[in-house]
PDB file of C-alpha atoms in Angstrom:
ATOM      1  CA  MET A 244     -43.692  -0.112  -5.767  1.00 38.00           C
ATOM      2  CA  PRO A 245     -39.953   0.653  -5.791  1.00 41.00           C
ATOM      3  CA  ARG A 246     -37.756  -1.547  -3.703  1.00 42.00           C
ATOM      4  CA  PRO A 247     -36.985   0.090  -0.323  1.00 37.00           C
ATOM      5  CA  ARG A 248     -33.565   1.662  -0.143  1.00 39.00           C
ATOM      6  CA  ARG A 249     -30.962  -0.229   1.823  1.00 40.00           C
ATOM      7  CA  ASP A 250     -28.294   2.102   3.186  1.00 41.00           C
ATOM      8  CA  SER A 251     -25.843  -0.799   3.387  1.00 37.00           C
ATOM      9  CA  GLU A 252     -25.850  -0.944  -0.438  1.00 49.00           C
ATOM     10  CA  ILE A 253     -24.595   2.630  -0.747  1.00 80.00           C
ATOM     11  CA  LEU A 254     -20.998   3.459   0.081  1.00 87.00           C
ATOM     12  CA  PRO A 255     -20.429   6.240   2.614  1.00 93.00           C
ATOM     13  CA  ALA A 256     -19.697   9.635   1.058  1.00 95.00           C
ATOM     14  CA  LYS A 257     -16.072   9.555   2.172  1.00 95.00           C
ATOM     15  CA  ASP A 258     -15.485   6.241   0.396  1.00 95.00           C
ATOM     16  CA  ARG A 259     -17.204   7.509  -2.745  1.00 96.00           C
ATOM     17  CA  LEU A 260     -15.011  10.607  -2.721  1.00 97.00           C
ATOM     18  CA  GLU A 261     -11.852   8.510  -2.441  1.00 97.00           C
ATOM     19  CA  ASN A 262     -13.042   6.185  -5.204  1.00 96.00           C
ATOM     20  CA  ALA A 263     -13.773   9.226  -7.352  1.00 97.00           C
ATOM     21  CA  PHE A 264     -10.229  10.468  -6.788  1.00 98.00           C
ATOM     22  CA  TRP A 265      -8.807   7.198  -8.136  1.00 97.00           C
ATOM     23  CA  GLU A 266     -11.152   7.165 -11.126  1.00 97.00           C
ATOM     24  CA  LEU A 267     -10.219  10.711 -12.053  1.00 98.00           C
ATOM     25  CA  LEU A 268      -6.497  10.141 -11.549  1.00 97.00           C
ATOM     26  CA  ALA A 269      -6.671   7.224 -13.972  1.00 96.00           C
ATOM     27  CA  ASP A 270      -8.242   9.571 -16.527  1.00 96.00           C
ATOM     28  CA  ARG A 271      -6.251  12.801 -16.195  1.00 97.00           C
ATOM     29  CA  GLU A 272      -3.298  14.530 -14.539  1.00 97.00           C
ATOM     30  CA  TYR A 273      -3.637  15.321 -10.863  1.00 97.00           C
ATOM     31  CA  ARG A 274      -3.083  19.038 -11.479  1.00 96.00           C
ATOM     32  CA  LYS A 275      -6.168  19.054 -13.738  1.00 97.00           C
ATOM     33  CA  ILE A 276      -8.502  17.485 -11.172  1.00 98.00           C
ATOM     34  CA  THR A 277     -10.799  19.877  -9.313  1.00 97.00           C
ATOM     35  CA  VAL A 278     -13.100  19.561  -6.327  1.00 97.00           C
ATOM     36  CA  THR A 279     -15.996  20.021  -8.760  1.00 97.00           C
ATOM     37  CA  ASP A 280     -14.772  17.024 -10.770  1.00 98.00           C
ATOM     38  CA  VAL A 281     -14.585  14.917  -7.624  1.00 98.00           C
ATOM     39  CA  VAL A 282     -18.072  15.732  -6.308  1.00 97.00           C
ATOM     40  CA  HIS A 283     -19.590  15.103  -9.747  1.00 97.00           C
ATOM     41  CA  GLU A 284     -17.820  11.749 -10.055  1.00 97.00           C
ATOM     42  CA  ALA A 285     -18.740  10.757  -6.486  1.00 96.00           C
ATOM     43  CA  LYS A 286     -22.333  12.049  -6.858  1.00 95.00           C
ATOM     44  CA  VAL A 287     -22.187  14.054  -3.654  1.00 95.00           C
ATOM     45  CA  ASN A 288     -22.494  17.780  -3.020  1.00 94.00           C
ATOM     46  CA  ARG A 289     -19.701  20.201  -2.204  1.00 96.00           C
ATOM     47  CA  ASN A 290     -20.818  20.464   1.421  1.00 96.00           C
ATOM     48  CA  SER A 291     -20.245  16.745   1.788  1.00 96.00           C
ATOM     49  CA  PHE A 292     -16.759  17.096   0.320  1.00 97.00           C
ATOM     50  CA  TYR A 293     -15.785  19.875   2.725  1.00 97.00           C
ATOM     51  CA  TYR A 294     -17.314  18.013   5.660  1.00 97.00           C
ATOM     52  CA  HIS A 295     -14.727  15.275   5.141  1.00 97.00           C
ATOM     53  CA  PHE A 296     -11.762  17.106   3.572  1.00 97.00           C
ATOM     54  CA  ALA A 297     -10.315  20.592   3.711  1.00 96.00           C
ATOM     55  CA  ASP A 298      -9.126  20.471   0.110  1.00 97.00           C
ATOM     56  CA  LEU A 299      -8.079  18.165  -2.718  1.00 97.00           C
ATOM     57  CA  PRO A 300      -4.595  17.385  -1.297  1.00 97.00           C
ATOM     58  CA  GLU A 301      -6.216  16.179   1.929  1.00 97.00           C
ATOM     59  CA  LEU A 302      -8.487  13.873  -0.078  1.00 97.00           C
ATOM     60  CA  ALA A 303      -5.461  12.579  -1.988  1.00 97.00           C
ATOM     61  CA  ASP A 304      -3.572  11.894   1.248  1.00 96.00           C
ATOM     62  CA  SER A 305      -6.539  10.000   2.677  1.00 96.00           C
ATOM     63  CA  ALA A 306      -6.977   7.902  -0.467  1.00 96.00           C
ATOM     64  CA  ILE A 307      -3.272   7.048  -0.600  1.00 95.00           C
ATOM     65  CA  MET A 308      -3.123   6.238   3.104  1.00 93.00           C
ATOM     66  CA  HIS A 309      -6.023   3.801   2.812  1.00 92.00           C
ATOM     67  CA  ALA A 310      -4.583   2.172  -0.310  1.00 91.00           C
ATOM     68  CA  VAL A 311      -1.250   1.663   1.465  1.00 87.00           C
ATOM     69  CA  ALA A 312      -2.794   0.317   4.655  1.00 82.00           C
ATOM     70  CA  ASP A 313      -5.648  -1.697   3.156  1.00 69.00           C
ATOM     71  CA  THR A 314      -5.173  -5.453   3.134  1.00 52.00           C
ATOM     72  CA  THR A 315      -7.743  -8.218   2.986  1.00 42.00           C
ATOM     73  CA  ALA A 316      -5.362 -10.899   4.277  1.00 44.00           C
ATOM     74  CA  PRO A 317      -6.369 -12.073   7.772  1.00 43.00           C
ATOM     75  CA  PRO A 318      -3.755 -12.371  10.519  1.00 45.00           C
ATOM     76  CA  VAL A 319      -1.898 -15.661  10.416  1.00 48.00           C
ATOM     77  CA  ASP A 320      -0.288 -17.585  13.279  1.00 49.00           C
ATOM     78  CA  THR A 321       3.184 -18.212  11.859  1.00 48.00           C
ATOM     79  CA  THR A 322       4.547 -20.177  14.808  1.00 53.00           C
ATOM     80  CA  ASP A 323       4.515 -23.552  13.054  1.00 59.00           C
ATOM     81  CA  LEU A 324       4.652 -22.351   9.434  1.00 58.00           C
ATOM     82  CA  ASP A 325       7.541 -22.782   7.054  1.00 62.00           C
ATOM     83  CA  PRO A 326       8.543 -19.244   5.983  1.00 55.00           C
ATOM     84  CA  ASP A 327       9.146 -20.260   2.365  1.00 59.00           C
ATOM     85  CA  ASP A 328       5.752 -21.969   2.077  1.00 65.00           C
ATOM     86  CA  GLU A 329       4.062 -18.998   3.675  1.00 61.00           C
ATOM     87  CA  TRP A 330       5.940 -16.651   1.326  1.00 56.00           C
ATOM     88  CA  ARG A 331       4.619 -18.582  -1.700  1.00 63.00           C
ATOM     89  CA  ARG A 332       1.087 -18.648  -0.302  1.00 66.00           C
ATOM     90  CA  ARG A 333       1.081 -14.905   0.292  1.00 63.00           C
ATOM     91  CA  CYS A 334       2.464 -14.134  -3.162  1.00 62.00           C
ATOM     92  CA  THR A 335      -0.182 -16.361  -4.744  1.00 66.00           C
ATOM     93  CA  GLU A 336      -2.852 -14.653  -2.674  1.00 66.00           C
ATOM     94  CA  LEU A 337      -1.627 -11.219  -3.730  1.00 63.00           C
ATOM     95  CA  LEU A 338      -1.748 -12.028  -7.432  1.00 63.00           C
ATOM     96  CA  GLY A 339      -5.055 -13.904  -7.266  1.00 68.00           C
ATOM     97  CA  ASN A 340      -7.067 -11.491  -5.141  1.00 74.00           C
ATOM     98  CA  PRO A 341      -9.004  -8.910  -7.228  1.00 79.00           C
ATOM     99  CA  GLN A 342      -9.094  -6.448  -4.330  1.00 80.00           C
ATOM    100  CA  GLN A 343      -5.336  -6.631  -3.885  1.00 79.00           C
ATOM    101  CA  ARG A 344      -4.790  -6.204  -7.619  1.00 79.00           C
ATOM    102  CA  GLN A 345      -7.057  -3.144  -7.570  1.00 85.00           C
ATOM    103  CA  ARG A 346      -4.977  -1.847  -4.677  1.00 87.00           C
ATOM    104  CA  LEU A 347      -1.815  -2.263  -6.749  1.00 84.00           C
ATOM    105  CA  ASP A 348      -3.470  -0.626  -9.754  1.00 89.00           C
ATOM    106  CA  ARG A 349      -4.357   2.385  -7.648  1.00 93.00           C
ATOM    107  CA  LEU A 350      -0.961   2.712  -6.035  1.00 92.00           C
ATOM    108  CA  ALA A 351       0.598   2.436  -9.488  1.00 92.00           C
ATOM    109  CA  LEU A 352      -1.283   5.597 -10.479  1.00 95.00           C
ATOM    110  CA  ILE A 353       0.725   7.494  -7.842  1.00 95.00           C
ATOM    111  CA  ALA A 354       3.931   6.402  -9.565  1.00 92.00           C
ATOM    112  CA  GLY A 355       2.502   6.973 -13.053  1.00 93.00           C
ATOM    113  CA  GLN A 356       2.356   9.777 -15.567  1.00 93.00           C
ATOM    114  CA  HIS A 357      -0.769  11.424 -14.111  1.00 96.00           C
ATOM    115  CA  SER A 358       0.797  11.845 -10.673  1.00 96.00           C
ATOM    116  CA  SER A 359       2.746  14.731  -9.131  1.00 97.00           C
ATOM    117  CA  PRO A 360       5.793  15.084  -6.860  1.00 95.00           C
ATOM    118  CA  GLU A 361       3.431  15.798  -3.969  1.00 96.00           C
ATOM    119  CA  LEU A 362       1.538  12.542  -4.469  1.00 97.00           C
ATOM    120  CA  VAL A 363       4.763  10.562  -4.733  1.00 96.00           C
ATOM    121  CA  ASP A 364       6.040  12.127  -1.503  1.00 95.00           C
ATOM    122  CA  SER A 365       2.765  11.229   0.203  1.00 95.00           C
ATOM    123  CA  LEU A 366       3.076   7.608  -0.925  1.00 94.00           C
ATOM    124  CA  LYS A 367       6.681   7.472   0.294  1.00 92.00           C
ATOM    125  CA  ASP A 368       5.725   8.913   3.681  1.00 92.00           C
ATOM    126  CA  PHE A 369       2.785   6.562   4.248  1.00 90.00           C
ATOM    127  CA  GLY A 370       4.776   3.589   3.002  1.00 87.00           C
ATOM    128  CA  ARG A 371       7.626   4.409   5.329  1.00 88.00           C
ATOM    129  CA  LEU A 372       5.379   4.995   8.361  1.00 88.00           C
ATOM    130  CA  THR A 373       3.438   1.783   7.718  1.00 82.00           C
ATOM    131  CA  LEU A 374       6.617  -0.237   7.417  1.00 79.00           C
ATOM    132  CA  ILE A 375       8.077   1.218  10.634  1.00 83.00           C
ATOM    133  CA  ARG A 376       4.837   0.529  12.482  1.00 81.00           C
ATOM    134  CA  ASP A 377       4.426  -3.030  11.213  1.00 71.00           C
ATOM    135  CA  LEU A 378       8.028  -3.864  12.035  1.00 73.00           C
ATOM    136  CA  GLN A 379       7.474  -2.465  15.526  1.00 79.00           C
ATOM    137  CA  LEU A 380      10.401  -0.086  15.249  1.00 82.00           C
ATOM    138  CA  ASP A 381      10.767   3.183  17.128  1.00 87.00           C
ATOM    139  CA  PRO A 382      10.634   5.955  14.475  1.00 86.00           C
ATOM    140  CA  ASP A 383      12.577   8.298  16.749  1.00 88.00           C
ATOM    141  CA  HIS A 384      15.418   5.846  17.357  1.00 87.00           C
ATOM    142  CA  LEU A 385      16.157   4.104  14.067  1.00 85.00           C
ATOM    143  CA  ASP A 386      19.728   3.019  13.571  1.00 85.00           C
ATOM    144  CA  LEU A 387      21.379   3.743  10.245  1.00 86.00           C
ATOM    145  CA  LYS A 388      21.007   0.221   8.847  1.00 81.00           C
ATOM    146  CA  ASN A 389      17.282  -0.037   9.595  1.00 81.00           C
ATOM    147  CA  ASP A 390      16.730   3.471   8.267  1.00 84.00           C
ATOM    148  CA  LEU A 391      18.496   2.634   5.009  1.00 84.00           C
ATOM    149  CA  MET A 392      16.660  -0.663   4.603  1.00 80.00           C
ATOM    150  CA  ILE A 393      13.300   1.055   5.059  1.00 83.00           C
ATOM    151  CA  ASP A 394      14.226   3.643   2.434  1.00 85.00           C
ATOM    152  CA  PHE A 395      15.416   0.842   0.153  1.00 82.00           C
ATOM    153  CA  THR A 396      12.150  -1.048   0.609  1.00 79.00           C
ATOM    154  CA  VAL A 397      10.053   2.021  -0.175  1.00 84.00           C
ATOM    155  CA  GLY A 398      12.267   2.749  -3.184  1.00 84.00           C
ATOM    156  CA  GLY A 399      11.749  -0.815  -4.409  1.00 78.00           C
ATOM    157  CA  MET A 400       8.014  -0.399  -3.963  1.00 80.00           C
ATOM    158  CA  LEU A 401       8.005   2.708  -6.145  1.00 85.00           C
ATOM    159  CA  ALA A 402      10.202   1.101  -8.782  1.00 83.00           C
ATOM    160  CA  ILE A 403       7.773  -1.801  -9.181  1.00 78.00           C
ATOM    161  CA  LEU A 404       4.708   0.422  -9.099  1.00 84.00           C
ATOM    162  CA  ARG A 405       6.110   2.454 -11.988  1.00 86.00           C
ATOM    163  CA  ARG A 406       6.283  -0.748 -14.047  1.00 82.00           C
ATOM    164  CA  TRP A 407       3.112  -2.344 -12.701  1.00 81.00           C
ATOM    165  CA  PRO A 408       0.904  -1.582 -15.757  1.00 78.00           C
ATOM    166  CA  GLU A 409       3.220  -3.643 -17.963  1.00 76.00           C
ATOM    167  CA  LEU A 410       4.045  -6.250 -15.309  1.00 73.00           C
ATOM    168  CA  GLN A 411       0.547  -7.137 -14.164  1.00 70.00           C
ATOM    169  CA  ALA A 412      -0.335  -9.191 -17.232  1.00 69.00           C
ATOM    170  CA  SER A 413       2.763 -11.337 -17.091  1.00 69.00           C
ATOM    171  CA  ILE A 414       4.170 -11.399 -13.541  1.00 64.00           C
ATOM    172  CA  SER A 415       3.968 -14.784 -11.808  1.00 63.00           C
ATOM    173  CA  VAL A 416       4.604 -16.225  -8.393  1.00 54.00           C
ATOM    174  CA  GLU A 417       7.968 -17.456  -9.653  1.00 60.00           C
ATOM    175  CA  ASP A 418       8.874 -13.874 -10.593  1.00 60.00           C
ATOM    176  CA  LEU A 419       8.159 -12.751  -7.056  1.00 54.00           C
ATOM    177  CA  LEU A 420      10.163 -15.611  -5.629  1.00 53.00           C
ATOM    178  CA  ASN A 421      13.214 -15.232  -7.841  1.00 53.00           C
ATOM    179  CA  GLU A 422      13.680 -11.524  -8.607  1.00 46.00           C
ATOM    180  CA  ASP A 423      16.210  -9.302  -6.838  1.00 45.00           C
ATOM    181  CA  VAL A 424      15.913  -7.854  -3.352  1.00 41.00           C
ATOM    182  CA  ALA A 425      14.088  -4.701  -4.467  1.00 41.00           C
ATOM    183  CA  VAL A 426      11.286  -6.783  -5.958  1.00 47.00           C
ATOM    184  CA  LEU A 427      11.154  -9.017  -2.901  1.00 49.00           C
ATOM    185  CA  ALA A 428      11.017  -5.951  -0.670  1.00 47.00           C
ATOM    186  CA  MET A 429       8.032  -4.700  -2.646  1.00 50.00           C
ATOM    187  CA  SER A 430       6.331  -8.067  -2.344  1.00 49.00           C
ATOM    188  CA  VAL A 431       6.980  -8.286   1.402  1.00 47.00           C
ATOM    189  CA  TYR A 432       5.594  -4.830   1.929  1.00 49.00           C
ATOM    190  CA  LEU A 433       2.463  -5.451  -0.107  1.00 47.00           C
ATOM    191  CA  SER A 434       1.585  -9.006   0.832  1.00 43.00           C
ATOM    192  CA  LEU A 435       2.966 -10.207   4.143  1.00 42.00           C
ATOM    193  CA  SER A 436       1.397  -9.942   7.551  1.00 43.00           C
ATOM    194  CA  LYS A 437       3.241  -8.141  10.322  1.00 45.00           C
ATOM    195  CA  GLU A 438       4.487 -11.420  11.753  1.00 47.00           C
ATOM    196  CA  ASN A 439       5.883 -12.574   8.426  1.00 50.00           C
ATOM    197  CA  MET A 440       7.471  -9.196   7.745  1.00 50.00           C
ATOM    198  CA  LEU A 441       9.246  -9.448  11.068  1.00 52.00           C
ATOM    199  CA  GLU A 442      10.435 -12.950  10.215  1.00 55.00           C
ATOM    200  CA  TYR A 443      11.881 -11.932   6.847  1.00 51.00           C
ATOM    201  CA  TRP A 444      13.415  -8.794   8.299  1.00 51.00           C
ATOM    202  CA  LYS A 445      15.151 -10.913  10.924  1.00 53.00           C
ATOM    203  CA  ARG A 446      16.448 -13.225   8.211  1.00 54.00           C
ATOM    204  CA  ILE A 447      18.011 -10.234   6.446  1.00 49.00           C
ATOM    205  CA  PHE A 448      19.784  -9.212   9.625  1.00 49.00           C
ATOM    206  CA  ARG A 449      20.268 -12.688  11.079  1.00 50.00           C
ATOM    207  CA  ASN A 450      23.987 -12.288  11.730  1.00 47.00           C
ATOM    208  CA  ASP A 451      23.600  -8.877  13.342  1.00 50.00           C
ATOM    209  CA  ILE A 452      20.797 -10.066  15.598  1.00 46.00           C
ATOM    210  CA  HIS A 453      22.809 -13.152  16.610  1.00 50.00           C
ATOM    211  CA  ASN A 454      25.850 -11.011  17.397  1.00 51.00           C
ATOM    212  CA  GLN A 455      23.759  -8.564  19.432  1.00 50.00           C
ATOM    213  CA  HIS A 456      22.371 -11.426  21.521  1.00 51.00           C
ATOM    214  CA  GLU A 457      25.857 -12.798  22.104  1.00 55.00           C
ATOM    215  CA  ARG A 458      27.155  -9.404  23.265  1.00 52.00           C
ATOM    216  CA  ALA A 459      24.204  -9.108  25.651  1.00 51.00           C
TER     217      ALA A 459
END
């Protein structure tokens, strides 16, 4: 007799559709991907696709959003941690975790040759919104310096993602620790918890924060 089916072994249709999007984007240009391609790759029917998504761009947005937000690192109490030690631990975790490397591989597709301006804009928007949220900033009341630093961080993220296919085989923890601010910004964004991001952000603006407290 065949082994009874276990639903837990089968990914939900929405997850299979998003995975299919990434598989297809690795194989061909975004403009050449169709809904038919996606449902065939995901092994679902068209009704299932349209139950979850209005069209292909909505699927792409959902896949990008989840890749940006997805992290397997558990929350860490940073009260008694040395920031530099925690920085090294997080970088090591990023490079050694297969799920995180897959996440980088997928995001790199959005910055790669098969992408489109629309996909890049989506990645920028989700990256920016995630960073603002995790830093507990008010998106409607950003001062110029914070606004510029967020744009700079997202720009650094894209710059590294464009080079990720050639970097992934050779990049080391030391590279992440010693490269310029754009690389560090990318690493912070991809690997640090909210608490650590706040800590490093404060270190960037340490003098400003100190001066603001003094004026208060």
